CSV table of N, CA and C in Angstrom, one decimal:
chain,number,residue,atom,x,y,z
O,1,UNK,N,0.8,-1.2,0.0
O,1,UNK,CA,0.0,0.0,0.0
O,1,UNK,C,0.9,1.2,0.0
O,2,UNK,N,0.5,2.2,-0.8
O,2,UNK,CA,1.2,3.5,-0.9
O,2,UNK,C,0.7,4.4,0.2
O,3,UNK,N,1.5,5.0,1.0
O,3,UNK,CA,1.1,5.8,2.1
O,3,UNK,C,1.6,7.3,1.9
O,4,UNK,N,0.6,8.2,2.1
O,4,UNK,CA,0.9,9.6,2.0
O,4,UNK,C,0.6,10.2,3.4
O,5,UNK,N,1.4,11.1,3.9
O,5,UNK,CA,1.1,11.7,5.2
O,5,UNK,C,0.0,12.7,5.1
O,6,UNK,N,0.0,13.6,4.1
O,6,UNK,CA,-1.0,14.6,4.0
O,6,UNK,C,-1.7,14.6,2.6
O,7,UNK,N,-2.8,15.2,2.6
O,7,UNK,CA,-3.5,15.4,1.3
O,7,UNK,C,-2.7,16.2,0.3
O,8,UNK,N,-2.0,17.2,0.8
O,8,UNK,CA,-1.2,18.0,0.0
O,8,UNK,C,-0.2,17.3,-0.9
O,9,UNK,N,0.3,16.1,-0.4
O,9,UNK,CA,1.2,15.3,-1.1
O,9,UNK,C,0.6,14.8,-2.4
O,10,UNK,N,-0.7,14.7,-2.5
O,10,UNK,CA,-1.3,14.2,-3.7
O,10,UNK,C,-1.4,15.3,-4.8
O,11,UNK,N,-1.4,16.6,-4.5
O,11,UNK,CA,-1.6,17.6,-5.5
O,11,UNK,C,-0.7,17.5,-6.7
O,12,UNK,N,0.6,17.3,-6.6
O,12,UNK,CA,1.4,17.2,-7.8
O,12,UNK,C,1.3,15.8,-8.5
O,13,UNK,N,0.5,14.9,-8.0
O,13,UNK,CA,0.4,13.6,-8.6
O,13,UNK,C,-0.8,13.5,-9.6
O,14,UNK,N,-1.5,14.5,-9.9
O,14,UNK,CA,-2.6,14.5,-10.8
O,14,UNK,C,-2.1,13.9,-12.1
O,15,UNK,N,-2.8,12.9,-12.6
O,15,UNK,CA,-2.4,12.2,-13.9
O,15,UNK,C,-1.6,10.9,-13.6
O,16,UNK,N,-1.2,10.7,-12.4
O,16,UNK,CA,-0.3,9.6,-12.1
O,16,UNK,C,-1.0,8.5,-11.3
O,17,UNK,N,-0.5,7.3,-11.3
O,17,UNK,CA,-1.0,6.2,-10.4
O,17,UNK,C,-0.6,6.5,-9.0
O,18,UNK,N,-1.6,6.4,-8.1
O,18,UNK,CA,-1.3,6.7,-6.7
O,18,UNK,C,-1.4,5.4,-5.8
O,19,UNK,N,-1.8,4.3,-6.4
O,19,UNK,CA,-1.9,3.1,-5.6
O,19,UNK,C,-2.4,1.9,-6.4
O,20,UNK,N,-2.1,0.7,-5.9
O,20,UNK,CA,-2.7,-0.5,-6.4
O,20,UNK,C,-3.1,-1.4,-5.2
O,21,UNK,N,-4.3,-1.9,-5.3
O,21,UNK,CA,-4.9,-2.6,-4.2
O,21,UNK,C,-4.3,-4.0,-4.1
O,22,UNK,N,-4.7,-4.7,-3.0
O,22,UNK,CA,-4.5,-6.1,-2.9
O,22,UNK,C,-5.4,-6.9,-3.7
O,23,UNK,N,-5.1,-8.1,-4.0
O,23,UNK,CA,-6.0,-9.0,-4.8
O,23,UNK,C,-7.1,-9.5,-3.8
O,24,UNK,N,-8.3,-9.7,-4.4
O,24,UNK,CA,-9.4,-10.4,-3.7
O,24,UNK,C,-10.0,-11.4,-4.6
O,25,UNK,N,-10.5,-12.5,-4.1
O,25,UNK,CA,-11.2,-13.6,-4.9
O,25,UNK,C,-12.7,-13.4,-4.8
O,26,UNK,N,-13.3,-13.5,-5.9
O,26,UNK,CA,-14.8,-13.4,-6.0
O,26,UNK,C,-15.3,-14.8,-6.0
O,27,UNK,N,-15.9,-15.2,-4.9
O,27,UNK,CA,-16.5,-16.6,-4.8
O,27,UNK,C,-18.0,-16.6,-4.9
O,28,UNK,N,-18.6,-17.7,-5.1
O,28,UNK,CA,-20.0,-17.8,-5.3
O,28,UNK,C,-20.8,-17.3,-4.0
O,29,UNK,N,-20.2,-17.5,-2.9
O,29,UNK,CA,-20.9,-17.0,-1.7
O,29,UNK,C,-21.1,-15.5,-1.7
O,30,UNK,N,-20.0,-14.8,-2.1
O,30,UNK,CA,-20.1,-13.3,-2.2
O,30,UNK,C,-21.1,-12.9,-3.2
O,31,UNK,N,-21.2,-13.6,-4.3
O,31,UNK,CA,-22.1,-13.3,-5.4
O,31,UNK,C,-23.6,-13.5,-4.8
O,32,UNK,N,-23.8,-14.6,-4.1
O,32,UNK,CA,-25.1,-14.9,-3.6
O,32,UNK,C,-25.5,-13.9,-2.5
O,33,UNK,N,-24.6,-13.5,-1.7
O,33,UNK,CA,-24.9,-12.5,-0.7
O,33,UNK,C,-25.3,-11.1,-1.3
O,34,UNK,N,-24.6,-10.8,-2.4
O,34,UNK,CA,-24.9,-9.5,-3.1
O,34,UNK,C,-26.3,-9.6,-3.7
O,35,UNK,N,-26.6,-10.8,-4.3
O,35,UNK,CA,-27.9,-11.0,-4.8
O,35,UNK,C,-29.0,-10.8,-3.8
O,36,UNK,N,-28.8,-11.4,-2.6
O,36,UNK,CA,-29.7,-11.3,-1.5
O,36,UNK,C,-29.9,-9.8,-1.1
O,37,UNK,N,-28.8,-9.1,-1.0
O,37,UNK,CA,-28.8,-7.7,-0.5
O,37,UNK,C,-29.5,-6.8,-1.5
O,38,UNK,N,-29.4,-7.1,-2.8
O,38,UNK,CA,-29.9,-6.2,-3.8
O,38,UNK,C,-31.2,-6.7,-4.5
O,39,UNK,N,-31.5,-7.9,-4.3
O,39,UNK,CA,-32.7,-8.5,-5.0
O,39,UNK,C,-32.4,-8.9,-6.5
O,40,UNK,N,-31.2,-8.8,-6.9
O,40,UNK,CA,-30.9,-9.2,-8.3
O,40,UNK,C,-30.4,-10.7,-8.3
O,41,UNK,N,-31.4,-11.5,-8.6
O,41,UNK,CA,-31.2,-13.0,-8.6
O,41,UNK,C,-31.1,-13.5,-10.0
O,42,UNK,N,-30.7,-12.8,-11.0
O,42,UNK,CA,-30.6,-13.3,-12.3
O,42,UNK,C,-29.7,-14.5,-12.4
O,43,UNK,N,-30.2,-15.5,-13.2
O,43,UNK,CA,-29.5,-16.8,-13.2
O,43,UNK,C,-28.1,-16.8,-13.6
O,44,UNK,N,-27.6,-15.9,-14.3
O,44,UNK,CA,-26.2,-15.8,-14.7
O,44,UNK,C,-25.3,-15.6,-13.5
O,45,UNK,N,-25.9,-15.1,-12.4
O,45,UNK,CA,-25.1,-14.9,-11.2
O,45,UNK,C,-25.3,-16.0,-10.2
O,46,UNK,N,-26.5,-16.5,-10.0
O,46,UNK,CA,-26.8,-17.3,-8.8
O,46,UNK,C,-27.2,-18.8,-9.1
O,47,UNK,N,-27.2,-19.2,-10.4
O,47,UNK,CA,-27.6,-20.5,-10.7
O,47,UNK,C,-26.4,-21.2,-11.4
O,48,UNK,N,-25.4,-21.7,-10.7
O,48,UNK,CA,-24.2,-22.2,-11.3
O,48,UNK,C,-24.4,-23.3,-12.4
O,49,UNK,N,-25.3,-24.2,-12.2
O,49,UNK,CA,-25.6,-25.2,-13.2
O,49,UNK,C,-26.1,-24.5,-14.6
O,50,UNK,N,-27.0,-23.7,-14.5
O,50,UNK,CA,-27.6,-23.0,-15.7
O,50,UNK,C,-26.5,-22.1,-16.3
O,51,UNK,N,-25.8,-21.4,-15.4
O,51,UNK,CA,-24.8,-20.5,-15.9
O,51,UNK,C,-23.6,-21.2,-16.6
O,52,UNK,N,-23.3,-22.4,-16.2
O,52,UNK,CA,-22.2,-23.1,-17.0
O,52,UNK,C,-22.6,-23.4,-18.4
O,53,UNK,N,-23.9,-23.5,-18.7
O,53,UNK,CA,-24.4,-23.7,-20.0
O,53,UNK,C,-24.7,-22.4,-20.7
O,54,UNK,N,-24.5,-21.3,-20.0
O,54,UNK,CA,-24.9,-19.9,-20.6
O,54,UNK,C,-23.7,-19.3,-21.3
O,55,UNK,N,-23.8,-18.1,-21.7
O,55,UNK,CA,-22.9,-17.4,-22.6
O,55,UNK,C,-21.5,-17.2,-22.0
O,56,UNK,N,-21.3,-17.3,-20.7
O,56,UNK,CA,-20.0,-17.0,-20.0
O,56,UNK,C,-19.4,-18.3,-19.5
O,57,UNK,N,-20.1,-19.4,-19.6
O,57,UNK,CA,-19.5,-20.7,-19.2
O,57,UNK,C,-19.4,-20.9,-17.7
O,58,UNK,N,-19.8,-20.0,-16.9
O,58,UNK,CA,-19.8,-20.0,-15.4
O,58,UNK,C,-20.6,-18.9,-14.9
O,59,UNK,N,-21.0,-19.0,-13.6
O,59,UNK,CA,-21.6,-17.8,-13.0
O,59,UNK,C,-20.7,-16.6,-13.1
O,60,UNK,N,-21.2,-15.4,-13.2
O,60,UNK,CA,-20.4,-14.2,-13.2
O,60,UNK,C,-21.0,-13.3,-12.1
O,61,UNK,N,-20.1,-12.4,-11.6
O,61,UNK,CA,-20.4,-11.4,-10.6
O,61,UNK,C,-21.3,-10.4,-11.2
O,62,UNK,N,-22.1,-9.8,-10.4
O,62,UNK,CA,-22.9,-8.6,-10.9
O,62,UNK,C,-21.9,-7.5,-11.1
O,63,UNK,N,-22.2,-6.7,-12.1
O,63,UNK,CA,-21.3,-5.5,-12.4
O,63,UNK,C,-21.3,-4.6,-11.2
O,64,UNK,N,-22.5,-4.4,-10.6
O,64,UNK,CA,-22.6,-3.5,-9.4
O,64,UNK,C,-21.9,-4.1,-8.2
O,65,UNK,N,-21.7,-5.4,-8.1
O,65,UNK,CA,-20.9,-6.0,-7.1
O,65,UNK,C,-19.5,-5.6,-7.2
O,66,UNK,N,-19.0,-5.7,-8.4
O,66,UNK,CA,-17.6,-5.3,-8.7
O,66,UNK,C,-17.4,-3.8,-8.3
O,67,UNK,N,-18.4,-3.0,-8.7
O,67,UNK,CA,-18.3,-1.5,-8.3
O,67,UNK,C,-18.4,-1.3,-6.8
O,68,UNK,N,-19.2,-2.1,-6.1
O,68,UNK,CA,-19.4,-1.9,-4.7
O,68,UNK,C,-18.1,-2.3,-3.9
O,69,UNK,N,-17.2,-3.0,-4.6
O,69,UNK,CA,-15.9,-3.4,-3.9
O,69,UNK,C,-14.9,-2.2,-3.9
O,70,UNK,N,-15.2,-1.1,-4.6
O,70,UNK,CA,-14.2,0.0,-4.6
O,70,UNK,C,-13.8,0.4,-3.2
O,71,UNK,N,-14.6,0.6,-2.2
O,71,UNK,CA,-14.1,0.9,-0.9
O,71,UNK,C,-13.1,-0.1,-0.3
O,72,UNK,N,-13.3,-1.4,-0.6
O,72,UNK,CA,-12.4,-2.4,-0.1
O,72,UNK,C,-11.0,-2.2,-0.9
O,73,UNK,N,-11.1,-2.0,-2.2
O,73,UNK,CA,-9.9,-1.8,-3.0
O,73,UNK,C,-9.2,-0.5,-2.5
O,74,UNK,N,-9.9,0.6,-2.3
O,74,UNK,CA,-9.3,1.8,-1.8
O,74,UNK,C,-8.6,1.6,-0.5
O,75,UNK,N,-9.1,0.8,0.4
O,75,UNK,CA,-8.6,0.6,1.7
O,75,UNK,C,-7.2,-0.1,1.7
O,76,UNK,N,-6.9,-0.8,0.6
O,76,UNK,CA,-5.6,-1.4,0.5
O,76,UNK,C,-4.7,-0.8,-0.6
O,77,UNK,N,-5.3,0.1,-1.4
O,77,UNK,CA,-4.5,0.7,-2.5
O,77,UNK,C,-3.7,1.9,-2.1
O,78,UNK,N,-4.2,2.8,-1.2
O,78,UNK,CA,-3.4,3.9,-0.8
O,78,UNK,C,-4.0,4.5,0.5
O,79,UNK,N,-3.2,5.2,1.3
O,79,UNK,CA,-3.7,5.7,2.5
O,79,UNK,C,-3.2,7.2,2.7
O,80,UNK,N,-4.0,8.1,3.2
O,80,UNK,CA,-3.5,9.4,3.5
O,80,UNK,C,-3.7,9.4,5.0
O,81,UNK,N,-2.6,9.5,5.8
O,81,UNK,CA,-2.7,9.4,7.2
O,81,UNK,C,-3.4,10.5,7.9
O,82,UNK,N,-3.1,11.8,7.5
O,82,UNK,CA,-3.6,12.9,8.2
O,82,UNK,C,-5.0,13.3,7.6
O,83,UNK,N,-5.9,12.4,7.7
O,83,UNK,CA,-7.3,12.6,7.2
O,83,UNK,C,-8.2,12.1,8.3
O,84,UNK,N,-9.1,13.0,8.8
O,84,UNK,CA,-10.0,12.6,9.9
O,84,UNK,C,-11.3,12.1,9.3
O,85,UNK,N,-11.6,12.4,8.1
O,85,UNK,CA,-12.9,11.9,7.5
O,85,UNK,C,-12.8,12.0,6.0
O,86,UNK,N,-13.5,11.0,5.4
O,86,UNK,CA,-13.7,10.9,4.0
O,86,UNK,C,-15.1,10.6,3.6
O,87,UNK,N,-15.7,11.2,2.6
O,87,UNK,CA,-17.0,10.8,2.2
O,87,UNK,C,-17.1,10.6,0.7
O,88,UNK,N,-17.9,9.6,0.3
O,88,UNK,CA,-18.1,9.3,-1.1
O,88,UNK,C,-19.0,10.4,-1.6
O,89,UNK,N,-18.5,11.1,-2.7
O,89,UNK,CA,-19.3,12.2,-3.3
O,89,UNK,C,-20.0,11.7,-4.5
O,90,UNK,N,-19.6,10.6,-5.1
O,90,UNK,CA,-20.3,10.1,-6.3
O,90,UNK,C,-19.3,9.5,-7.3
O,91,UNK,N,-19.9,9.3,-8.5
O,91,UNK,CA,-19.2,8.7,-9.6
O,91,UNK,C,-19.4,9.5,-10.9
O,92,UNK,N,-18.4,9.5,-11.8
O,92,UNK,CA,-18.6,10.1,-13.1
O,92,UNK,C,-18.9,8.9,-14.0
O,93,UNK,N,-18.0,8.5,-14.8
O,93,UNK,CA,-18.2,7.4,-15.8
O,93,UNK,C,-18.0,6.0,-15.0
O,94,UNK,N,-18.8,5.1,-15.4
O,94,UNK,CA,-18.6,3.7,-14.9
O,94,UNK,C,-18.9,2.8,-16.1
O,95,UNK,N,-18.0,1.8,-16.3
O,95,UNK,CA,-18.1,0.9,-17.4
O,95,UNK,C,-17.7,-0.5,-16.9
O,96,UNK,N,-18.3,-1.6,-17.5
O,96,UNK,CA,-17.9,-2.9,-17.1
O,96,UNK,C,-17.5,-3.6,-18.4
O,97,UNK,N,-16.3,-3.4,-18.9
O,97,UNK,CA,-15.9,-4.0,-20.2
O,97,UNK,C,-15.8,-5.5,-20.3
O,98,UNK,N,-15.6,-6.2,-19.2
O,98,UNK,CA,-15.5,-7.6,-19.3
O,98,UNK,C,-16.2,-8.3,-18.1
O,99,UNK,N,-16.6,-9.5,-18.2
O,99,UNK,CA,-17.3,-10.2,-17.1
O,99,UNK,C,-16.3,-10.7,-16.0
O,100,UNK,N,-16.8,-11.0,-14.8
O,100,UNK,CA,-16.0,-11.5,-13.7
O,100,UNK,C,-16.6,-12.9,-13.4
O,101,UNK,N,-16.0,-13.9,-14.0
O,101,UNK,CA,-16.4,-15.3,-13.6
O,101,UNK,C,-16.1,-15.6,-12.2
O,102,UNK,N,-17.0,-16.5,-11.6
O,102,UNK,CA,-16.8,-16.9,-10.2
O,102,UNK,C,-15.4,-17.5,-10.1
O,103,UNK,N,-14.7,-17.2,-9.0
O,103,UNK,CA,-13.3,-17.7,-8.8
O,103,UNK,C,-12.3,-16.7,-9.3
O,104,UNK,N,-12.7,-15.6,-9.9
O,104,UNK,CA,-11.7,-14.6,-10.4
O,104,UNK,C,-11.0,-13.9,-9.2
O,105,UNK,N,-9.8,-13.5,-9.5
O,105,UNK,CA,-9.0,-12.6,-8.6
O,105,UNK,C,-9.0,-11.2,-9.2
O,106,UNK,N,-9.4,-10.2,-8.4
O,106,UNK,CA,-9.4,-8.8,-8.8
O,106,UNK,C,-8.6,-8.0,-8.0
O,107,UNK,N,-8.1,-6.9,-8.6
O,107,UNK,CA,-7.4,-5.8,-7.9
O,107,UNK,C,-7.7,-4.5,-8.7
O,108,UNK,N,-7.4,-3.4,-8.0
O,108,UNK,CA,-7.7,-2.1,-8.6
O,108,UNK,C,-6.4,-1.2,-8.7
O,109,UNK,N,-6.3,-0.5,-9.8
O,109,UNK,CA,-5.2,0.5,-10.0
O,109,UNK,C,-5.9,1.9,-9.8
O,110,UNK,N,-5.3,2.8,-9.1
O,110,UNK,CA,-5.9,4.1,-8.9
O,110,UNK,C,-5.0,5.2,-9.5
O,111,UNK,N,-5.6,6.0,-10.4
O,111,UNK,CA,-4.9,7.1,-11.0
O,111,UNK,C,-5.7,8.4,-10.6
O,112,UNK,N,-4.9,9.3,-10.1
O,112,UNK,CA,-5.5,10.6,-9.6
O,112,UNK,C,-5.8,11.5,-10.9
O,113,UNK,N,-7.1,11.8,-11.0
O,113,UNK,CA,-7.5,12.7,-12.2
O,113,UNK,C,-7.6,14.1,-11.8
O,114,UNK,N,-8.0,14.4,-10.6
O,114,UNK,CA,-8.2,15.8,-10.2
O,114,UNK,C,-8.1,15.9,-8.7
O,115,UNK,N,-7.5,17.1,-8.3
O,115,UNK,CA,-7.3,17.5,-6.9
O,115,UNK,C,-7.9,18.9,-6.8
O,116,UNK,N,-9.0,19.0,-6.1
O,116,UNK,CA,-9.7,20.3,-6.0
O,116,UNK,C,-10.0,20.7,-4.5
O,117,UNK,N,-9.5,21.8,-4.0
O,117,UNK,CA,-9.8,22.2,-2.7
O,117,UNK,C,-11.4,22.5,-2.6
O,118,UNK,N,-11.9,22.2,-1.4
O,118,UNK,CA,-13.3,22.4,-1.1
O,118,UNK,C,-13.5,23.1,0.3
O,119,UNK,N,-14.7,23.4,0.6
O,119,UNK,CA,-14.9,24.1,1.9
O,119,UNK,C,-14.4,23.3,3.1
O,120,UNK,N,-14.1,24.0,4.2
O,120,UNK,CA,-13.7,23.5,5.5
O,120,UNK,C,-12.3,22.8,5.4
O,121,UNK,N,-11.5,23.3,4.4
O,121,UNK,CA,-10.1,22.7,4.3
O,121,UNK,C,-10.0,21.4,3.7
O,122,UNK,N,-11.1,20.9,3.1
O,122,UNK,CA,-11.1,19.6,2.5
O,122,UNK,C,-10.6,19.6,1.0
O,123,UNK,N,-10.5,18.4,0.5
O,123,UNK,CA,-10.1,18.2,-0.9
O,123,UNK,C,-11.0,17.3,-1.6
O,124,UNK,N,-11.4,17.6,-2.8
O,124,UNK,CA,-12.2,16.7,-3.6
O,124,UNK,C,-11.2,16.0,-4.5
O,125,UNK,N,-11.2,14.7,-4.4
O,125,UNK,CA,-10.3,13.8,-5.3
O,125,UNK,C,-11.2,13.1,-6.3
O,126,UNK,N,-10.8,13.2,-7.6
O,126,UNK,CA,-11.4,12.4,-8.6
O,126,UNK,C,-10.3,11.4,-9.0
O,127,UNK,N,-10.7,10.1,-8.8
O,127,UNK,CA,-9.7,9.0,-9.0
O,127,UNK,C,-10.3,8.0,-10.0
O,128,UNK,N,-9.6,7.7,-11.0
O,128,UNK,CA,-9.9,6.6,-11.9
O,128,UNK,C,-9.5,5.3,-11.3
O,129,UNK,N,-10.5,4.4,-11.1
O,129,UNK,CA,-10.3,3.1,-10.6
O,129,UNK,C,-10.5,2.1,-11.7
O,130,UNK,N,-9.4,1.4,-12.0
O,130,UNK,CA,-9.4,0.4,-13.0
O,130,UNK,C,-9.3,-1.0,-12.4
O,131,UNK,N,-10.3,-1.8,-12.4
O,131,UNK,CA,-10.3,-3.1,-11.8
O,131,UNK,C,-9.9,-4.1,-12.8
O,132,UNK,N,-8.9,-4.8,-12.5
O,132,UNK,CA,-8.4,-5.9,-13.4
O,132,UNK,C,-8.7,-7.2,-12.8
O,133,UNK,N,-8.9,-8.2,-13.8
O,133,UNK,CA,-9.0,-9.6,-13.4
O,133,UNK,C,-7.7,-10.3,-13.8
O,134,UNK,N,-7.2,-11.0,-12.8
O,134,UNK,CA,-5.9,-11.7,-13.0
O,134,UNK,C,-6.0,-12.6,-14.3
O,135,UNK,N,-5.1,-12.5,-15.2
O,135,UNK,CA,-5.0,-13.3,-16.4
O,135,UNK,C,-5.8,-12.7,-17.6
O,136,UNK,N,-6.5,-11.6,-17.4
O,136,UNK,CA,-7.3,-11.0,-18.5
O,136,UNK,C,-6.7,-9.7,-19.0
O,137,UNK,N,-6.7,-9.5,-20.3
O,137,UNK,CA,-6.1,-8.3,-20.8
O,137,UNK,C,-7.1,-7.1,-20.7
O,138,UNK,N,-8.4,-7.4,-20.6
O,138,UNK,CA,-9.4,-6.3,-20.4
O,138,UNK,C,-9.8,-6.1,-19.0
O,139,UNK,N,-9.9,-4.8,-18.6
O,139,UNK,CA,-10.4,-4.5,-17.2
O,139,UNK,C,-11.9,-5.0,-17.1
O,140,UNK,N,-12.3,-5.2,-15.8
O,140,UNK,CA,-13.7,-5.7,-15.6
O,140,UNK,C,-14.5,-4.5,-15.1
O,141,UNK,N,-13.9,-3.4,-14.7
O,141,UNK,CA,-14.6,-2.2,-14.3
O,141,UNK,C,-13.6,-1.0,-14.4
O,142,UNK,N,-14.1,0.1,-15.0
O,142,UNK,CA,-13.4,1.3,-15.0
O,142,UNK,C,-14.4,2.4,-14.5
O,143,UNK,N,-14.0,3.1,-13.4
O,143,UNK,CA,-14.9,4.1,-12.8
O,143,UNK,C,-14.2,5.3,-12.4
O,144,UNK,N,-14.8,6.4,-12.5
O,144,UNK,CA,-14.2,7.7,-11.9
O,144,UNK,C,-15.0,7.9,-10.6
O,145,UNK,N,-14.2,7.7,-9.5
O,145,UNK,CA,-14.8,7.9,-8.2
O,145,UNK,C,-14.4,9.3,-7.6
O,146,UNK,N,-15.4,9.9,-7.0
O,146,UNK,CA,-15.2,11.3,-6.5
O,146,UNK,C,-15.4,11.1,-5.0
O,147,UNK,N,-14.4,11.6,-4.2
O,147,UNK,CA,-14.5,11.6,-2.8
O,147,UNK,C,-14.1,12.9,-2.2
O,148,UNK,N,-14.5,13.2,-1.0
O,148,UNK,CA,-14.1,14.4,-0.4
O,148,UNK,C,-13.4,14.0,0.9
O,149,UNK,N,-12.2,14.5,1.2
O,149,UNK,CA,-11.4,14.1,2.3
O,149,UNK,C,-11.1,15.4,3.1
O,150,UNK,N,-11.1,15.2,4.4
O,150,UNK,CA,-10.9,16.4,5.3
O,150,UNK,C,-9.8,16.1,6.3
O,151,UNK,N,-8.8,17.0,6.4
O,151,UNK,CA,-7.7,16.8,7.4
O,151,UNK,C,-8.2,17.1,8.8
């Protein structure tokens, strides 16, 4: 994990990679729990037998499951120590260019796109998160995440 002491250390890094997360494995249990939490029980996610005969040859994770893992990826990708609070401000572009078959290992690369001061001494960070699947040339998710962090 890449560690920064202050938010100000990020200012000159706009356009650069600021961290890479740890790998996580997407298992069927995680997919099933996400289906329960969201009510999305489409067979390509939750019916392994039917999914094996489907277009992907195996169950695949929900795209929104992959997106919802961004906080976990952020937690192991980089840290700013002198921050008392961070809030999710939203997303710009989100794409799911490739599926995530059950058993896949994923990690995220973070590139700082914008550093903007906001009220109360905070900073709004726009970070491009590119989630890769081990062994695949195409990313499985690319999203612009906007957060506000306060020292």
